[in-house]
Tab-separated table of C-alpha atoms in Angstrom:
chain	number	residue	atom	x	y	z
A	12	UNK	CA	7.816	189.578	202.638
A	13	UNK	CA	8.250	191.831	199.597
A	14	UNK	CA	9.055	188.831	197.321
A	15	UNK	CA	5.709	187.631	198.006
A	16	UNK	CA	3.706	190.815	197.491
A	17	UNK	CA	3.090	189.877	193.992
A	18	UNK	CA	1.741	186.402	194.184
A	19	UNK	CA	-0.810	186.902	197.263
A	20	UNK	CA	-1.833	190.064	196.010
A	21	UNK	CA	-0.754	193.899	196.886
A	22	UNK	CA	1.967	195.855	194.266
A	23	UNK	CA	1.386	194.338	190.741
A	24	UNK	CA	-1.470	192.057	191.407
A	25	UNK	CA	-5.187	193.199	190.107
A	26	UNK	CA	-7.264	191.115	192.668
A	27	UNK	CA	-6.534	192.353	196.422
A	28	UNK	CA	-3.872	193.392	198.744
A	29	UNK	CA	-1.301	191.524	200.487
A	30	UNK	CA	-2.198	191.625	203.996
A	31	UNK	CA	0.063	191.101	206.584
A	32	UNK	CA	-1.074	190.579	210.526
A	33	UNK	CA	1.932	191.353	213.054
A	34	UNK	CA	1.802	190.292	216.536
A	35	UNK	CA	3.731	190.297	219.625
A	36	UNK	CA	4.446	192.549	222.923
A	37	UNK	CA	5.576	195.726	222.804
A	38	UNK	CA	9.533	196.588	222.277
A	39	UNK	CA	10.101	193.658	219.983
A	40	UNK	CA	10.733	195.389	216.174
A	41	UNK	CA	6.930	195.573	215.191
A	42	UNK	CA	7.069	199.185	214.256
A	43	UNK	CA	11.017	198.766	213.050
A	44	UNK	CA	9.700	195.893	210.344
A	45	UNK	CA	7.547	198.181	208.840
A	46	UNK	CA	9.575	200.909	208.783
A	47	UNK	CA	12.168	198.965	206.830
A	48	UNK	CA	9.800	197.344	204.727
A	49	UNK	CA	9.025	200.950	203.343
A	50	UNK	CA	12.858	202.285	202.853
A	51	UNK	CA	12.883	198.657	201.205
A	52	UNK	CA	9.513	199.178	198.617
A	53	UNK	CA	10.138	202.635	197.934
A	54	UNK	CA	14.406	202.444	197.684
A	55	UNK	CA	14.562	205.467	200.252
A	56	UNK	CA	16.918	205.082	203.100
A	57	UNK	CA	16.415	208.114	204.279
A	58	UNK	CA	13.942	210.535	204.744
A	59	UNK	CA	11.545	207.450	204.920
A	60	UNK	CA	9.002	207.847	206.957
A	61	UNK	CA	8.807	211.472	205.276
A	62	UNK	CA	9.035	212.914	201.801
A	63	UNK	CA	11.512	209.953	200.544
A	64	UNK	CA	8.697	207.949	201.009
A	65	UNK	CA	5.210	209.589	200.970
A	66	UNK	CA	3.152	206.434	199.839
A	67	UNK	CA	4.010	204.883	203.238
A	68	UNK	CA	0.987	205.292	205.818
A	69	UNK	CA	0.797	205.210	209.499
A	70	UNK	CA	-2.898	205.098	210.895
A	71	UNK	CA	-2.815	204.613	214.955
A	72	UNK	CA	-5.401	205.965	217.573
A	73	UNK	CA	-8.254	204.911	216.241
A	74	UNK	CA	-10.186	203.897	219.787
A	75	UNK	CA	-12.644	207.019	219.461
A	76	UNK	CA	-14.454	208.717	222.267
A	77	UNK	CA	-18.237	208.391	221.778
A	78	UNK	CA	-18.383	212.248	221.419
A	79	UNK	CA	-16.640	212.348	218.058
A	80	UNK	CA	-16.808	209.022	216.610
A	81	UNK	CA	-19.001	209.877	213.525
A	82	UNK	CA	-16.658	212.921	212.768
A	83	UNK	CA	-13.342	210.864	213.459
A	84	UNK	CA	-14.583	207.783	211.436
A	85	UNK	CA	-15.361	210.440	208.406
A	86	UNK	CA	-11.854	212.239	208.585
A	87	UNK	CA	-10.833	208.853	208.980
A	88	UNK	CA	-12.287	207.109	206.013
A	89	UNK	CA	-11.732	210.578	204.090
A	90	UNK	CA	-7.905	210.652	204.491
A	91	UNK	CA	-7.263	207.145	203.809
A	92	UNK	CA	-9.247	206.965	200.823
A	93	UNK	CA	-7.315	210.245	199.317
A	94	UNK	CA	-4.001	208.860	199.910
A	95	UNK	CA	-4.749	205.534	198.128
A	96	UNK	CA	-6.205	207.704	195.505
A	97	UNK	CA	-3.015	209.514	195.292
A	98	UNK	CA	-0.425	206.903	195.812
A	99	UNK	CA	-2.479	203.579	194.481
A	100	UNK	CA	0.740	201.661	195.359
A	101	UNK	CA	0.634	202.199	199.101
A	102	UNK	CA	1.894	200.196	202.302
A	103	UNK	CA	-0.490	200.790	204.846
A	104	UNK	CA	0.086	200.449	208.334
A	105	UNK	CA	-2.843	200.325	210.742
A	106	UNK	CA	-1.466	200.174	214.733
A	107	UNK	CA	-3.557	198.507	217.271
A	108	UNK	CA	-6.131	196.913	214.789
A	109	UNK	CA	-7.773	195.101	217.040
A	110	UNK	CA	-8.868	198.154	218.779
A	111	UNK	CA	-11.402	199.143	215.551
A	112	UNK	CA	-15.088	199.525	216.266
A	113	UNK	CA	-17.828	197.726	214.576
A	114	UNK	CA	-18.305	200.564	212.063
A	115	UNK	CA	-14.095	200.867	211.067
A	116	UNK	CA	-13.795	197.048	211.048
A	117	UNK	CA	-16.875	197.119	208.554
A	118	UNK	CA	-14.938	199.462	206.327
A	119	UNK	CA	-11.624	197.725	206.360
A	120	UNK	CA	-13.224	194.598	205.869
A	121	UNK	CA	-14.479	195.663	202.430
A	122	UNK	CA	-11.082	197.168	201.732
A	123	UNK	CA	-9.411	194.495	202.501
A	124	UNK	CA	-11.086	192.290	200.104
A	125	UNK	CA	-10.197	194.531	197.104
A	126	UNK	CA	-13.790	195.917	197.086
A	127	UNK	CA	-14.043	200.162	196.137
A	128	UNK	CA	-15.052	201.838	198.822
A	129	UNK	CA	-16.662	205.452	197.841
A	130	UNK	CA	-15.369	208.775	199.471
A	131	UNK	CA	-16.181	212.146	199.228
A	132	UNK	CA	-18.195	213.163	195.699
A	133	UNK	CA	-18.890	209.456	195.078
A	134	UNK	CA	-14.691	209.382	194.826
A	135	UNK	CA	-14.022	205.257	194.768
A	136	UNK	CA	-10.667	204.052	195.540
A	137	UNK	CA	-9.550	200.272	196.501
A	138	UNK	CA	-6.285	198.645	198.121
A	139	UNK	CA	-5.786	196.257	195.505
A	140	UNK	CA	-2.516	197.136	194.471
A	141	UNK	CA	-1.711	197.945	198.147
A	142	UNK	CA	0.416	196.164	201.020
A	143	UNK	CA	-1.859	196.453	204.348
A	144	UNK	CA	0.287	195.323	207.857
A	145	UNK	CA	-2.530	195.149	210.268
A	146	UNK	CA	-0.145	195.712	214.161
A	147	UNK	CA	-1.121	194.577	217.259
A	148	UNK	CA	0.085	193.741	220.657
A	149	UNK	CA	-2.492	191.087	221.266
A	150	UNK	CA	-0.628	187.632	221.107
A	151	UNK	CA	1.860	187.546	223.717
A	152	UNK	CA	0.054	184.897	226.100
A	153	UNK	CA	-0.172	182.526	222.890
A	154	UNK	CA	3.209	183.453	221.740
A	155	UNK	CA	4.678	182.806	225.616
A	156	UNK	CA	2.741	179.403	225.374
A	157	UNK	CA	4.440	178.387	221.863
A	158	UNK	CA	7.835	178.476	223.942
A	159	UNK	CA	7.642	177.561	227.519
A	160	UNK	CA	4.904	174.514	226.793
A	161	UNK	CA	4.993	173.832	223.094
A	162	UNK	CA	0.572	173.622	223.485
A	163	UNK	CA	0.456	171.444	226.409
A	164	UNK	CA	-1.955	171.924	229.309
A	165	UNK	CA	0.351	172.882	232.012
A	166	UNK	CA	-1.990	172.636	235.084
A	167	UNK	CA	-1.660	169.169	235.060
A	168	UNK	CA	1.352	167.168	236.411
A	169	UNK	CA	2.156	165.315	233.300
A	170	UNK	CA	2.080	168.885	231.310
A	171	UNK	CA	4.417	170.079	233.559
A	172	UNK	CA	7.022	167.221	232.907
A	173	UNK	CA	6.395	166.862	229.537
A	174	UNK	CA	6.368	171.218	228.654
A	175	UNK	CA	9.804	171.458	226.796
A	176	UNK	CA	10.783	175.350	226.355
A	177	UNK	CA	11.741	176.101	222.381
A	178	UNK	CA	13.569	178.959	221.553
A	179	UNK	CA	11.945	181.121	218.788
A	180	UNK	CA	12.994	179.573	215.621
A	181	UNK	CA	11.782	175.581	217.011
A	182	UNK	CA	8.566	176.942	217.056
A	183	UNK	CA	7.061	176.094	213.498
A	184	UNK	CA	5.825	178.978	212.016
A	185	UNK	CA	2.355	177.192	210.979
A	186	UNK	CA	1.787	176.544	214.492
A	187	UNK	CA	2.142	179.966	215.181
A	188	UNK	CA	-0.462	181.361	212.676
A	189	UNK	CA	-2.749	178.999	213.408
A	190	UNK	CA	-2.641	179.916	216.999
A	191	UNK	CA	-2.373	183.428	216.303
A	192	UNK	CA	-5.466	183.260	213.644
A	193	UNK	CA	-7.576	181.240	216.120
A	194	UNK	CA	-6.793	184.356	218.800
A	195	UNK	CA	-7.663	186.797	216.437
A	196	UNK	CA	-11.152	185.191	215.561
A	197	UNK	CA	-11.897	184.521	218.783
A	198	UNK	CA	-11.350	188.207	219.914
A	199	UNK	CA	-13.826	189.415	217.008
A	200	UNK	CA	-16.711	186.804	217.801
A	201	UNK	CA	-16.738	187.971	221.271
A	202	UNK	CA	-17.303	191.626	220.019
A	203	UNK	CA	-20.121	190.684	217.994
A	204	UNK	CA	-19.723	193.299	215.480
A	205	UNK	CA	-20.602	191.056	212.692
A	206	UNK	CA	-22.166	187.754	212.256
A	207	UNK	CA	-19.970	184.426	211.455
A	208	UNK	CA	-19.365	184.749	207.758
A	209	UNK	CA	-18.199	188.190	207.790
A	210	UNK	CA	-15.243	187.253	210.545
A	211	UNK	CA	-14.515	184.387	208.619
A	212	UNK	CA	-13.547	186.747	205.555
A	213	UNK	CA	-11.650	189.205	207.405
A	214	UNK	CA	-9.355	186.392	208.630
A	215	UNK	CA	-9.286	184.852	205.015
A	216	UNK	CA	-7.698	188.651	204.007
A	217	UNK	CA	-4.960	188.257	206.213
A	218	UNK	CA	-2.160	186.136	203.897
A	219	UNK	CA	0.375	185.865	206.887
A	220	UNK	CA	0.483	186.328	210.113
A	221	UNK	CA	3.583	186.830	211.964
A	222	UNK	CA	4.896	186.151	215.156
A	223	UNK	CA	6.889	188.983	217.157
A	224	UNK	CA	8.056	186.806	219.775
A	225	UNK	CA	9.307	187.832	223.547
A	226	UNK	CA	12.552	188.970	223.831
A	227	UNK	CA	14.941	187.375	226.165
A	228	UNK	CA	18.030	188.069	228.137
A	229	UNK	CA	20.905	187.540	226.141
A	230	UNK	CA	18.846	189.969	223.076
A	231	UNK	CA	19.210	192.814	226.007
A	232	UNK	CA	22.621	192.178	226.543
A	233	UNK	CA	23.118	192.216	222.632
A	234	UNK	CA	20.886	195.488	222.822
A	235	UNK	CA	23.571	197.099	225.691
A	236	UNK	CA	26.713	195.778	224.033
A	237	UNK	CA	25.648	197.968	220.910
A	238	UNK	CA	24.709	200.755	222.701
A	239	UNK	CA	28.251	200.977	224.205
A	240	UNK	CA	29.737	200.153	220.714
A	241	UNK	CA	27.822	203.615	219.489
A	242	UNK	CA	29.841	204.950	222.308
A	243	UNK	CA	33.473	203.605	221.294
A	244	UNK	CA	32.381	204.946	217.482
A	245	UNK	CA	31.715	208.247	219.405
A	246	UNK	CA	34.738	208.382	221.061
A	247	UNK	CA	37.063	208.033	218.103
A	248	UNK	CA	38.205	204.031	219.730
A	249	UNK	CA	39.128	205.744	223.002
A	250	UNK	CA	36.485	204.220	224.362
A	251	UNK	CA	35.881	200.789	224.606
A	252	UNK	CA	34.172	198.055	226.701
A	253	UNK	CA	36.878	195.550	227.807
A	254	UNK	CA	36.364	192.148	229.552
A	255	UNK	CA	36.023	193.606	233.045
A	256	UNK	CA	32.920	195.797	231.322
A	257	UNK	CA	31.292	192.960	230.018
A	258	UNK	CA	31.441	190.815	232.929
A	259	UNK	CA	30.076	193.845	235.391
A	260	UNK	CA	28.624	196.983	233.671
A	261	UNK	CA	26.320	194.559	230.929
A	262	UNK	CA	25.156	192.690	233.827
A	263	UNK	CA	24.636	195.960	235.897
A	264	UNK	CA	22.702	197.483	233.256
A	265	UNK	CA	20.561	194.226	232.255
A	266	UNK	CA	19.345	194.044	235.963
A	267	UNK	CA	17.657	197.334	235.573
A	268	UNK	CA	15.653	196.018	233.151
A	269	UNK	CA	12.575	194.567	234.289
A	270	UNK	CA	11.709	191.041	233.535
A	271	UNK	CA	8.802	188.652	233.789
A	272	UNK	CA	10.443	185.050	234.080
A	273	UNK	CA	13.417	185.291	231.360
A	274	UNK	CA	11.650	187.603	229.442
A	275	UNK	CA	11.587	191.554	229.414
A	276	UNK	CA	8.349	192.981	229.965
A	277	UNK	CA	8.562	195.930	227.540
A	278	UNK	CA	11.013	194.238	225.244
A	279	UNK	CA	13.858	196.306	224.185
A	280	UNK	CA	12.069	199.653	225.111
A	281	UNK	CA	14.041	199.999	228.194
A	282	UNK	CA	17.052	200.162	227.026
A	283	UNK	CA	17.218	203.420	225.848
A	284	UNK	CA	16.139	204.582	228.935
A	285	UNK	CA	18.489	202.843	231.097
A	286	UNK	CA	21.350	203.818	228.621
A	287	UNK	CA	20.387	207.255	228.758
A	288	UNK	CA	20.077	207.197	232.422
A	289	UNK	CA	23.455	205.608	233.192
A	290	UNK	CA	25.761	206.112	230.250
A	291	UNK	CA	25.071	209.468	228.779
A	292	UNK	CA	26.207	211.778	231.933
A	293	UNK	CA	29.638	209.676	232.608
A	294	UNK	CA	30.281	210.029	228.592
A	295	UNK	CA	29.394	213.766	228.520
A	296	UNK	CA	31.636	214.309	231.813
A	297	UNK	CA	34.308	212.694	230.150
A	298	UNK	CA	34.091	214.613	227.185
A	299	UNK	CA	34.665	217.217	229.172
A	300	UNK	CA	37.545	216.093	230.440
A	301	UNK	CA	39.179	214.938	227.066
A	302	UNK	CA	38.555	218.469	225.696
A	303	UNK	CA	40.387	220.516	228.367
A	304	UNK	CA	43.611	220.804	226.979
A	305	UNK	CA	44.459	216.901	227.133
A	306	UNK	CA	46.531	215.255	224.879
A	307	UNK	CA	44.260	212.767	222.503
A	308	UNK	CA	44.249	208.907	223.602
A	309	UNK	CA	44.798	206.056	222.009
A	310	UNK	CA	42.500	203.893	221.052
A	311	UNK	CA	41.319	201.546	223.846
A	312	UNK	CA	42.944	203.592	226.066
A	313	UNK	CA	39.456	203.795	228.291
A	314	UNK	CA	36.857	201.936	229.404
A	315	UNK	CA	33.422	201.600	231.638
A	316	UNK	CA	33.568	200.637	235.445
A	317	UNK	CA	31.202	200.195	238.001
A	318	UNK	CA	32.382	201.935	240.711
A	319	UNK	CA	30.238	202.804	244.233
A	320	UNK	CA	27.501	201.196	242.799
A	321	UNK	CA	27.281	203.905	239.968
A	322	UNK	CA	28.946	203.815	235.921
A	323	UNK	CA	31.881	206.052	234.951
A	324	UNK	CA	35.012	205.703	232.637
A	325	UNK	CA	38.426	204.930	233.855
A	326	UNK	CA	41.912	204.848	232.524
A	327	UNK	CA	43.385	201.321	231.420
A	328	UNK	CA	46.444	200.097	231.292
């Protein structure tokens, strides 16, 4: 992704920038990817998003109610200009980009294509040394269809027999940004905020885009088993999560996860909740315990039960 900043535009090229479209359901490392890909451009691992990294911009809400959507698409326009202004090698983020209006997708658009766009005072600014990730959650009914039937029309008998499921890295990646391209264009016709041409060159802006494909069970049991290894690293090794924990507490946890066929319905969002929810209060109450005058453990001297249906932490061996 960085490496190719400089060849399809964005960073050190002088034509436009190097747009990148992400797709996928929610949960699944969207916002993560960009996050990392700005500690990455700017070499700040921390503070980033923040001072260690103020050329990195988030734009998000942008679905306006009619009452303000002059003012907000001025502020808008306004601030985004500025910053490129200021920080002419940016990475731009803008969530939910299929949410623009006619009027913000017009003003992209031209952006997008390396053109200046004026501001305030006649101020011009353009993207072209810029990398632009356009997010959205659109995609997961095409992305679901990549896997479980590989493009064939399940409705009829044959497509049933013949639907083979792939896991994510069968799937060929130009058959995923075709399909995801096609999506796209097909969700802007039917707006009908601009005639044919114009969609066409929005979509030829867009160098990549990427598939953020559906979680599945065994990435929330990966997702668990490191939330209990932040534990163990907490508790000095005292800690652990044995072979009785992974065969009953992962699977315990994992169930309270909600699921639609083998894949979670808000990806790994859950998890935190669930971990906080049934992990946190048995840690702090043993805590407790461990700092009342006790002797300190060994390492792997305790571990996670399930016990009356609920989690707590029990002397082993």
């Amino acid at each position: 992704f960085l490496d190719g900043g400089a060849s399809a535009g964005g960073m050190d090229s002088h034509n436009s920038p190097l747009v990148v479209s992400l797709h996928g359901p929610p949960g699944v490392g969207k916002t993560y990817f960009h996050k990392l890909a700005a500690r990455a451009l700017y070499n700040a691992e921390e503070r980033c998003p923040g001072r260690g990294c103020p050329a990195y911009k988030v734009l998000f809400g942008m679905d306006y109610s009619s009452e303000d959507v002059a003012e907000q698409h001025k502020l808008l326009q306004n601030s985004l200009i500025e910053h490129v202004a200021l920080y002419p090698q940016s990475l731009i983020v803008i969530e939910e980009y299929d949410k623009l209006d006619c009027h913000m997708r017009g003003f992209f658009r031209q952006m997008l294509q390396g053109n200046l766009v004026a501001g305030e005072g006649n101020r011009t600014t353009s993207l072209e040394k810029s990398i632009v990730i356009l997010e959205s959650n659109l995609g997961y009914s095409v992305l679901h269809g990549l896997l479980e039937g590989n493009g064939v029309n399940r409705g009829s008998v044959e497509g049933m027999r013949n639907a083979v499921r792939r896991q994510r890295d069968e799937v060929p990646m130009e058959d995923a940004q075709r399909a995801l391209k096609d999506m796209i264009f097909s969700v802007w016709r039917a707006q009908g905020c601009e005639d044919f041409s114009d969609s066409q060159k929005f979509m030829r802006s867009v160098d990549h885009f990427l598939p953020f494909y559906p979680l599945e069970e065994e990435d929330i049991v990966a997702l668990f088993e490191k939330k209990l290894l932040g534990y163990e690293e907490a508790s000095g090794g005292r800690l652990g999560c044995d072979g009785a924990c992974r065969r009953v507490v992962v699977p315990f946890l994992v169930d309270k996860v909600e699921f639609d066929g083998r894949y979670p319905i808000e990806g790994g969002k859950e998890v935190n909740t669930i971990s906080t929810g049934y992990l946190s209060r048995p840690f702090r109450h043993w805590l407790e315990e461990q700092g009342q005058g006790a002797p300190p453990a060994p390492r792997g001297t305790f571990s996670w039960r399930l016990v009356d249906g609920n989690i707590a932490i029990q002397l082993i061996g």
